[in-house]
Amino acid sequence: MTLSPSLSLPNFHSSFLCCPLKSKPSATNFIQPKPSSYPRIRALELDQNTVVAISVGLVSVAVGIGIPVFYENQIDNAAKRENTQPCFPCSGSGAQKCRFCLGSGNVTVELGGGENEVSRCINCDGVGSLTCTTCQGSGIQPRYLDRREFKDDD
């Protein structure tokens, strides 16, 4: 049984195949040439919006994991390095000038009628300076997380 060139073979269509399969002729002597491309299975049909949504989701997960890991590594590296930066508010001295008496240790109060009363500063006890609240008197600028006091208020 031979097939005439005018007869065409039926095509089988499937949503899972990207190129249709052709039925094999019934003649056993007929040798069909190898197809130039084999049928590929299409498991999912993805439009552009779906691809973008999946990409954004994957990037979000990567960033959500990557940023905390990065900061944890930075904290560990900072803990290994010695901190030698002088404190900015006290210039490394560990003490700050009293804001009430402006460093004199005495407070002058005008009573009226030209009278002035000079008394010892109650904020610094007449010393004129206070322990730096940023470095707690060490003179070394604390790192960001070292500045915080974690207290249990329960």
Short mmCIF file of C-alpha atoms in Angstrom, two decimals, residues 11-22 35-42:
data_model
loop_
_atom_site.label_atom_id
_atom_site.label_comp_id
_atom_site.label_asym_id
_atom_site.label_seq_id
_atom_site.Cartn_x
_atom_site.Cartn_y
_atom_site.Cartn_z
CA ASN A 11 -2.25 15.64 12.62
CA PHE A 12 -2.67 14.97 16.31
CA HIS A 13 -2.90 18.09 18.44
CA SER A 14 -2.19 18.27 22.15
CA SER A 15 -1.91 21.22 24.50
CA PHE A 16 1.15 19.59 26.08
CA LEU A 17 3.15 19.36 22.87
CA CYS A 18 4.60 22.34 21.07
CA CYS A 19 4.66 20.69 17.68
CA PRO A 20 1.97 18.23 16.53
CA LEU A 21 2.71 14.56 16.06
CA LYS A 22 1.95 13.03 12.72
CA PRO A 35 12.26 15.33 12.35
CA SER A 36 14.37 18.46 12.64
CA SER A 37 13.02 19.12 16.12
CA TYR A 38 11.55 16.69 18.55
CA PRO A 39 8.30 17.47 20.32
CA ARG A 40 8.82 19.24 23.62
CA ILE A 41 6.51 18.92 26.54
CA ARG A 42 5.06 22.20 27.70
#
